[in-house]
JSON list of C-alpha atoms in Angstrom, two decimals:
[
{"chain": "A", "resi": 184, "resn": "MET", "atom": "CA", "xyz": [18.82, 26.13, -2.71]},
{"chain": "A", "resi": 185, "resn": "GLN", "atom": "CA", "xyz": [19.78, 25.28, -5.93]},
{"chain": "A", "resi": 186, "resn": "ARG", "atom": "CA", "xyz": [17.76, 26.77, -9.66]},
{"chain": "A", "resi": 187, "resn": "TYR", "atom": "CA", "xyz": [19.14, 22.40, -10.43]},
{"chain": "A", "resi": 188, "resn": "LYS", "atom": "CA", "xyz": [18.90, 19.27, -9.58]},
{"chain": "A", "resi": 189, "resn": "ILE", "atom": "CA", "xyz": [20.48, 16.37, -11.11]},
{"chain": "A", "resi": 190, "resn": "HIS", "atom": "CA", "xyz": [18.55, 13.41, -10.49]},
{"chain": "A", "resi": 191, "resn": "PRO", "atom": "CA", "xyz": [17.87, 10.01, -12.56]},
{"chain": "A", "resi": 192, "resn": "ALA", "atom": "CA", "xyz": [14.65, 10.24, -14.34]},
{"chain": "A", "resi": 193, "resn": "LYS", "atom": "CA", "xyz": [12.88, 7.47, -11.75]},
{"chain": "A", "resi": 194, "resn": "TRP", "atom": "CA", "xyz": [12.85, 9.49, -9.33]},
{"chain": "A", "resi": 195, "resn": "VAL", "atom": "CA", "xyz": [11.28, 12.57, -11.66]},
{"chain": "A", "resi": 196, "resn": "HIS", "atom": "CA", "xyz": [7.56, 12.69, -12.60]},
{"chain": "A", "resi": 197, "resn": "LYS", "atom": "CA", "xyz": [6.00, 15.21, -15.19]},
{"chain": "A", "resi": 198, "resn": "LEU", "atom": "CA", "xyz": [3.64, 17.48, -13.92]},
{"chain": "A", "resi": 199, "resn": "PRO", "atom": "CA", "xyz": [0.10, 18.05, -16.09]},
{"chain": "A", "resi": 200, "resn": "ASP", "atom": "CA", "xyz": [-0.55, 21.81, -17.70]},
{"chain": "A", "resi": 201, "resn": "ASN", "atom": "CA", "xyz": [-3.51, 21.71, -15.66]},
{"chain": "A", "resi": 202, "resn": "VAL", "atom": "CA", "xyz": [-1.16, 21.45, -12.00]},
{"chain": "A", "resi": 203, "resn": "SER", "atom": "CA", "xyz": [0.80, 24.55, -11.18]},
{"chain": "A", "resi": 204, "resn": "TYR", "atom": "CA", "xyz": [4.62, 24.32, -9.21]},
{"chain": "A", "resi": 205, "resn": "ALA", "atom": "CA", "xyz": [3.76, 25.55, -6.39]},
{"chain": "A", "resi": 206, "resn": "GLU", "atom": "CA", "xyz": [0.51, 22.56, -6.03]},
{"chain": "A", "resi": 207, "resn": "GLY", "atom": "CA", "xyz": [3.24, 19.82, -7.63]},
{"chain": "A", "resi": 208, "resn": "ALA", "atom": "CA", "xyz": [5.72, 21.16, -4.57]},
{"chain": "A", "resi": 209, "resn": "MET", "atom": "CA", "xyz": [2.76, 20.01, -2.06]},
{"chain": "A", "resi": 210, "resn": "LEU", "atom": "CA", "xyz": [2.63, 15.95, -3.64]},
{"chain": "A", "resi": 211, "resn": "GLU", "atom": "CA", "xyz": [5.51, 15.31, -1.71]},
{"chain": "A", "resi": 212, "resn": "PRO", "atom": "CA", "xyz": [4.78, 16.16, 1.92]},
{"chain": "A", "resi": 213, "resn": "LEU", "atom": "CA", "xyz": [0.79, 15.05, 0.69]},
{"chain": "A", "resi": 214, "resn": "SER", "atom": "CA", "xyz": [2.22, 11.83, 0.03]},
{"chain": "A", "resi": 215, "resn": "VAL", "atom": "CA", "xyz": [3.81, 10.79, 2.97]},
{"chain": "A", "resi": 216, "resn": "ALA", "atom": "CA", "xyz": [0.82, 12.24, 4.95]},
{"chain": "A", "resi": 217, "resn": "MET", "atom": "CA", "xyz": [-1.62, 9.62, 2.48]},
{"chain": "A", "resi": 218, "resn": "HIS", "atom": "CA", "xyz": [0.96, 6.65, 3.80]},
{"chain": "A", "resi": 219, "resn": "GLY", "atom": "CA", "xyz": [0.83, 7.17, 7.37]},
{"chain": "A", "resi": 220, "resn": "ILE", "atom": "CA", "xyz": [-2.77, 6.98, 6.99]},
{"chain": "A", "resi": 221, "resn": "ARG", "atom": "CA", "xyz": [-3.00, 4.60, 4.86]},
{"chain": "A", "resi": 222, "resn": "THR", "atom": "CA", "xyz": [-0.03, 2.64, 7.18]},
{"chain": "A", "resi": 223, "resn": "ALA", "atom": "CA", "xyz": [-2.66, 3.35, 10.04]},
{"chain": "A", "resi": 224, "resn": "GLU", "atom": "CA", "xyz": [-5.78, 2.10, 8.89]},
{"chain": "A", "resi": 225, "resn": "LEU", "atom": "CA", "xyz": [-7.43, 5.42, 9.20]},
{"chain": "A", "resi": 226, "resn": "THR", "atom": "CA", "xyz": [-11.07, 5.56, 8.50]},
{"chain": "A", "resi": 227, "resn": "LEU", "atom": "CA", "xyz": [-14.52, 7.26, 9.02]},
{"chain": "A", "resi": 228, "resn": "GLY", "atom": "CA", "xyz": [-15.21, 7.36, 12.38]},
{"chain": "A", "resi": 229, "resn": "ARG", "atom": "CA", "xyz": [-11.80, 6.96, 13.75]},
{"chain": "A", "resi": 230, "resn": "GLY", "atom": "CA", "xyz": [-10.53, 9.45, 16.10]},
{"chain": "A", "resi": 231, "resn": "VAL", "atom": "CA", "xyz": [-7.01, 10.72, 15.68]},
{"chain": "A", "resi": 232, "resn": "VAL", "atom": "CA", "xyz": [-4.08, 13.87, 16.96]},
{"chain": "A", "resi": 233, "resn": "VAL", "atom": "CA", "xyz": [-2.12, 14.73, 14.53]},
{"chain": "A", "resi": 234, "resn": "CYS", "atom": "CA", "xyz": [1.09, 16.08, 16.28]},
{"chain": "A", "resi": 235, "resn": "GLY", "atom": "CA", "xyz": [2.62, 18.97, 14.78]},
{"chain": "A", "resi": 236, "resn": "ALA", "atom": "CA", "xyz": [0.79, 22.31, 13.05]},
{"chain": "A", "resi": 237, "resn": "GLY", "atom": "CA", "xyz": [3.76, 22.23, 10.34]},
{"chain": "A", "resi": 238, "resn": "PRO", "atom": "CA", "xyz": [2.89, 21.87, 7.04]},
{"chain": "A", "resi": 239, "resn": "ILE", "atom": "CA", "xyz": [2.85, 17.98, 7.16]},
{"chain": "A", "resi": 240, "resn": "GLY", "atom": "CA", "xyz": [0.77, 18.10, 10.19]},
{"chain": "A", "resi": 241, "resn": "LEU", "atom": "CA", "xyz": [-1.21, 20.70, 7.99]},
{"chain": "A", "resi": 242, "resn": "ILE", "atom": "CA", "xyz": [-2.14, 18.25, 4.54]},
{"chain": "A", "resi": 243, "resn": "ALA", "atom": "CA", "xyz": [-2.68, 15.03, 7.63]},
{"chain": "A", "resi": 244, "resn": "LEU", "atom": "CA", "xyz": [-5.11, 16.94, 8.90]},
{"chain": "A", "resi": 245, "resn": "ALA", "atom": "CA", "xyz": [-6.62, 17.32, 5.90]},
{"chain": "A", "resi": 246, "resn": "ALA", "atom": "CA", "xyz": [-6.81, 14.54, 4.77]},
{"chain": "A", "resi": 247, "resn": "ALA", "atom": "CA", "xyz": [-7.50, 12.24, 7.86]},
{"chain": "A", "resi": 248, "resn": "ARG", "atom": "CA", "xyz": [-9.97, 14.56, 8.33]},
{"chain": "A", "resi": 249, "resn": "ALA", "atom": "CA", "xyz": [-11.12, 13.91, 4.14]},
{"chain": "A", "resi": 250, "resn": "SER", "atom": "CA", "xyz": [-10.59, 10.20, 4.69]},
{"chain": "A", "resi": 251, "resn": "GLY", "atom": "CA", "xyz": [-13.35, 10.37, 7.86]},
{"chain": "A", "resi": 252, "resn": "ALA", "atom": "CA", "xyz": [-11.57, 10.51, 11.10]},
{"chain": "A", "resi": 253, "resn": "HIS", "atom": "CA", "xyz": [-13.38, 12.13, 13.55]},
{"chain": "A", "resi": 254, "resn": "PRO", "atom": "CA", "xyz": [-12.76, 13.04, 15.88]},
{"chain": "A", "resi": 255, "resn": "VAL", "atom": "CA", "xyz": [-9.34, 15.78, 14.60]},
{"chain": "A", "resi": 256, "resn": "VAL", "atom": "CA", "xyz": [-7.34, 16.82, 17.23]},
{"chain": "A", "resi": 257, "resn": "VAL", "atom": "CA", "xyz": [-3.99, 18.50, 16.34]},
{"chain": "A", "resi": 258, "resn": "THR", "atom": "CA", "xyz": [-1.53, 19.94, 18.86]},
{"chain": "A", "resi": 259, "resn": "ASP", "atom": "CA", "xyz": [1.24, 21.88, 18.55]},
{"chain": "A", "resi": 260, "resn": "LEU", "atom": "CA", "xyz": [3.69, 24.37, 21.20]},
{"chain": "A", "resi": 261, "resn": "GLU", "atom": "CA", "xyz": [2.81, 27.59, 19.03]},
{"chain": "A", "resi": 262, "resn": "PRO", "atom": "CA", "xyz": [-0.52, 29.07, 18.81]},
{"chain": "A", "resi": 263, "resn": "ARG", "atom": "CA", "xyz": [0.10, 30.53, 15.62]},
{"chain": "A", "resi": 264, "resn": "ARG", "atom": "CA", "xyz": [-0.18, 27.21, 14.13]},
{"chain": "A", "resi": 265, "resn": "LEU", "atom": "CA", "xyz": [-3.16, 26.22, 15.82]},
{"chain": "A", "resi": 266, "resn": "GLU", "atom": "CA", "xyz": [-5.13, 29.08, 14.69]},
{"chain": "A", "resi": 267, "resn": "PHE", "atom": "CA", "xyz": [-3.99, 27.74, 11.78]},
{"chain": "A", "resi": 268, "resn": "ALA", "atom": "CA", "xyz": [-4.86, 24.81, 11.89]},
{"chain": "A", "resi": 269, "resn": "LYS", "atom": "CA", "xyz": [-7.29, 25.74, 13.39]},
{"chain": "A", "resi": 270, "resn": "GLU", "atom": "CA", "xyz": [-8.83, 28.65, 9.86]},
{"chain": "A", "resi": 271, "resn": "PHE", "atom": "CA", "xyz": [-7.80, 25.48, 7.70]},
{"chain": "A", "resi": 272, "resn": "VAL", "atom": "CA", "xyz": [-9.91, 22.55, 9.56]},
{"chain": "A", "resi": 273, "resn": "PRO", "atom": "CA", "xyz": [-12.83, 24.24, 11.36]},
{"chain": "A", "resi": 274, "resn": "SER", "atom": "CA", "xyz": [-14.26, 20.83, 13.00]},
{"chain": "A", "resi": 275, "resn": "CYS", "atom": "CA", "xyz": [-10.66, 20.36, 14.07]},
{"chain": "A", "resi": 276, "resn": "THR", "atom": "CA", "xyz": [-10.04, 20.47, 18.00]},
{"chain": "A", "resi": 277, "resn": "THR", "atom": "CA", "xyz": [-6.83, 22.00, 19.07]},
{"chain": "A", "resi": 278, "resn": "TYR", "atom": "CA", "xyz": [-4.13, 21.41, 21.53]},
{"chain": "A", "resi": 279, "resn": "GLN", "atom": "CA", "xyz": [-1.63, 23.45, 22.78]},
{"chain": "A", "resi": 280, "resn": "VAL", "atom": "CA", "xyz": [1.36, 21.36, 24.22]},
{"chain": "A", "resi": 281, "resn": "ASP", "atom": "CA", "xyz": [2.54, 22.26, 27.28]},
{"chain": "A", "resi": 282, "resn": "PRO", "atom": "CA", "xyz": [6.08, 22.35, 28.09]},
{"chain": "A", "resi": 283, "resn": "SER", "atom": "CA", "xyz": [6.44, 22.53, 31.71]},
{"chain": "A", "resi": 284, "resn": "LEU", "atom": "CA", "xyz": [4.53, 18.74, 31.58]},
{"chain": "A", "resi": 285, "resn": "ASP", "atom": "CA", "xyz": [5.75, 15.74, 30.38]},
{"chain": "A", "resi": 286, "resn": "ALA", "atom": "CA", "xyz": [4.53, 13.68, 27.79]},
{"chain": "A", "resi": 287, "resn": "GLN", "atom": "CA", "xyz": [2.77, 11.84, 29.69]},
{"chain": "A", "resi": 288, "resn": "GLY", "atom": "CA", "xyz": [1.31, 15.41, 31.35]},
{"chain": "A", "resi": 289, "resn": "ASN", "atom": "CA", "xyz": [-0.21, 16.27, 27.97]},
{"chain": "A", "resi": 290, "resn": "ALA", "atom": "CA", "xyz": [-0.80, 12.99, 27.00]},
{"chain": "A", "resi": 291, "resn": "ALA", "atom": "CA", "xyz": [-3.89, 12.84, 29.81]},
{"chain": "A", "resi": 292, "resn": "ARG", "atom": "CA", "xyz": [-4.30, 16.27, 28.77]},
{"chain": "A", "resi": 293, "resn": "ILE", "atom": "CA", "xyz": [-4.69, 15.23, 24.76]},
{"chain": "A", "resi": 294, "resn": "ARG", "atom": "CA", "xyz": [-7.20, 11.43, 25.71]},
{"chain": "A", "resi": 295, "resn": "ASN", "atom": "CA", "xyz": [-9.65, 13.90, 28.23]},
{"chain": "A", "resi": 296, "resn": "LEU", "atom": "CA", "xyz": [-10.13, 16.07, 24.72]},
{"chain": "A", "resi": 297, "resn": "PHE", "atom": "CA", "xyz": [-12.00, 12.65, 23.12]},
{"chain": "A", "resi": 298, "resn": "GLY", "atom": "CA", "xyz": [-13.35, 11.81, 27.13]},
{"chain": "A", "resi": 299, "resn": "GLU", "atom": "CA", "xyz": [-12.41, 10.25, 29.82]},
{"chain": "A", "resi": 300, "resn": "GLU", "atom": "CA", "xyz": [-12.97, 6.45, 29.53]},
{"chain": "A", "resi": 301, "resn": "GLU", "atom": "CA", "xyz": [-9.99, 4.42, 28.12]},
{"chain": "A", "resi": 302, "resn": "TYR", "atom": "CA", "xyz": [-12.64, 3.56, 25.13]},
{"chain": "A", "resi": 303, "resn": "TYR", "atom": "CA", "xyz": [-12.57, 5.92, 23.09]},
{"chain": "A", "resi": 304, "resn": "ALA", "atom": "CA", "xyz": [-8.80, 7.70, 23.94]},
{"chain": "A", "resi": 305, "resn": "PRO", "atom": "CA", "xyz": [-7.70, 8.24, 20.08]},
{"chain": "A", "resi": 306, "resn": "GLU", "atom": "CA", "xyz": [-7.15, 5.74, 17.48]},
{"chain": "A", "resi": 307, "resn": "THR", "atom": "CA", "xyz": [-4.55, 6.77, 15.92]},
{"chain": "A", "resi": 308, "resn": "VAL", "atom": "CA", "xyz": [-1.88, 9.17, 16.45]},
{"chain": "A", "resi": 309, "resn": "LEU", "atom": "CA", "xyz": [-0.06, 10.03, 13.52]},
{"chain": "A", "resi": 310, "resn": "GLU", "atom": "CA", "xyz": [3.43, 12.61, 14.89]},
{"chain": "A", "resi": 311, "resn": "CYS", "atom": "CA", "xyz": [4.57, 15.25, 12.44]},
{"chain": "A", "resi": 312, "resn": "THR", "atom": "CA", "xyz": [7.06, 16.75, 13.90]},
{"chain": "A", "resi": 313, "resn": "GLY", "atom": "CA", "xyz": [10.36, 14.31, 14.37]},
{"chain": "A", "resi": 314, "resn": "VAL", "atom": "CA", "xyz": [11.11, 15.60, 18.18]},
{"chain": "A", "resi": 315, "resn": "GLU", "atom": "CA", "xyz": [11.88, 13.32, 20.69]},
{"chain": "A", "resi": 316, "resn": "SER", "atom": "CA", "xyz": [9.32, 15.02, 23.72]},
{"chain": "A", "resi": 317, "resn": "SER", "atom": "CA", "xyz": [6.45, 14.83, 20.89]},
{"chain": "A", "resi": 318, "resn": "VAL", "atom": "CA", "xyz": [7.14, 11.27, 19.91]},
{"chain": "A", "resi": 319, "resn": "CYS", "atom": "CA", "xyz": [7.24, 10.78, 23.26]},
{"chain": "A", "resi": 320, "resn": "THR", "atom": "CA", "xyz": [3.68, 11.89, 24.03]},
{"chain": "A", "resi": 321, "resn": "ALA", "atom": "CA", "xyz": [2.06, 10.00, 20.73]},
{"chain": "A", "resi": 322, "resn": "ALA", "atom": "CA", "xyz": [2.80, 6.64, 23.32]},
{"chain": "A", "resi": 323, "resn": "TYR", "atom": "CA", "xyz": [0.89, 8.13, 25.86]},
{"chain": "A", "resi": 324, "resn": "THR", "atom": "CA", "xyz": [-1.56, 9.14, 23.53]},
{"chain": "A", "resi": 325, "resn": "ALA", "atom": "CA", "xyz": [-2.71, 6.30, 21.86]},
{"chain": "A", "resi": 326, "resn": "ARG", "atom": "CA", "xyz": [-5.60, 3.89, 23.56]},
{"chain": "A", "resi": 327, "resn": "ARG", "atom": "CA", "xyz": [-5.04, 0.38, 24.10]},
{"chain": "A", "resi": 328, "resn": "GLY", "atom": "CA", "xyz": [-4.15, -1.26, 20.75]},
{"chain": "A", "resi": 329, "resn": "GLY", "atom": "CA", "xyz": [-4.53, 1.77, 19.00]},
{"chain": "A", "resi": 330, "resn": "SER", "atom": "CA", "xyz": [-1.34, 3.05, 16.72]},
{"chain": "A", "resi": 331, "resn": "VAL", "atom": "CA", "xyz": [0.85, 5.74, 16.71]},
{"chain": "A", "resi": 332, "resn": "VAL", "atom": "CA", "xyz": [2.67, 6.67, 12.96]},
{"chain": "A", "resi": 333, "resn": "VAL", "atom": "CA", "xyz": [5.81, 8.75, 12.67]},
{"chain": "A", "resi": 334, "resn": "ILE", "atom": "CA", "xyz": [5.80, 10.82, 9.72]},
{"chain": "A", "resi": 335, "resn": "GLY", "atom": "CA", "xyz": [7.51, 13.03, 10.57]},
{"chain": "A", "resi": 336, "resn": "VAL", "atom": "CA", "xyz": [11.52, 11.71, 12.01]},
{"chain": "A", "resi": 337, "resn": "GLY", "atom": "CA", "xyz": [14.55, 14.36, 13.36]},
{"chain": "A", "resi": 338, "resn": "LYS", "atom": "CA", "xyz": [17.00, 12.07, 14.25]},
{"chain": "A", "resi": 339, "resn": "ALA", "atom": "CA", "xyz": [18.93, 9.34, 13.63]},
{"chain": "A", "resi": 340, "resn": "ILE", "atom": "CA", "xyz": [18.65, 7.77, 17.21]},
{"chain": "A", "resi": 341, "resn": "MET", "atom": "CA", "xyz": [15.55, 8.79, 19.89]},
{"chain": "A", "resi": 342, "resn": "ASN", "atom": "CA", "xyz": [15.64, 7.35, 23.16]},
{"chain": "A", "resi": 343, "resn": "ASN", "atom": "CA", "xyz": [18.78, 4.92, 21.80]},
{"chain": "A", "resi": 344, "resn": "LEU", "atom": "CA", "xyz": [16.25, 3.71, 18.83]},
{"chain": "A", "resi": 345, "resn": "PRO", "atom": "CA", "xyz": [17.54, 3.57, 15.99]},
{"chain": "A", "resi": 346, "resn": "PHE", "atom": "CA", "xyz": [14.54, 5.48, 14.16]},
{"chain": "A", "resi": 347, "resn": "MET", "atom": "CA", "xyz": [15.61, 6.91, 11.24]},
{"chain": "A", "resi": 348, "resn": "HIS", "atom": "CA", "xyz": [16.50, 3.36, 10.71]},
{"chain": "A", "resi": 349, "resn": "MET", "atom": "CA", "xyz": [13.20, 1.42, 11.22]},
{"chain": "A", "resi": 350, "resn": "SER", "atom": "CA", "xyz": [10.91, 4.99, 9.36]},
{"chain": "A", "resi": 351, "resn": "LEU", "atom": "CA", "xyz": [13.43, 3.26, 6.03]},
{"chain": "A", "resi": 352, "resn": "THR", "atom": "CA", "xyz": [12.63, -0.14, 7.07]},
{"chain": "A", "resi": 353, "resn": "GLU", "atom": "CA", "xyz": [8.45, 1.17, 8.10]},
{"chain": "A", "resi": 354, "resn": "SER", "atom": "CA", "xyz": [8.54, -1.21, 11.56]}
]
């Protein structure tokens, strides 16, 4: 960590006096989550899955719920993160990823939380982990014609796909 960082002025935004540094620090993850929600055109009554209950996933979860998304499911490997997510957004449903299942197996269980017919499968999946297995699960979770928005990008290349390039070009 360092105390000071030099950036071009165009990258810096002055915080209003009524915004603390802690609140200001949350603006970047919030803006990333909001961009993903807008890209997915997530609106009132549309089901969504948020993959990952880390900082960006939690903000995406709250923002998705605030946008009117319903039902909302959040997934993670860690039970503590899921417990916190449930306290943070009580109306959400949690799913603990089963590491003994492959991406299709976990996706099938997640989809069943929405109902058994294809029509009820989630229209939108917000992938916030950047973990390759979670990205694959997200792809199998969205219904036909749905959208997967990869918000968290972990590796530059996943499954021989240039994910970092795709993220930067928003392709």
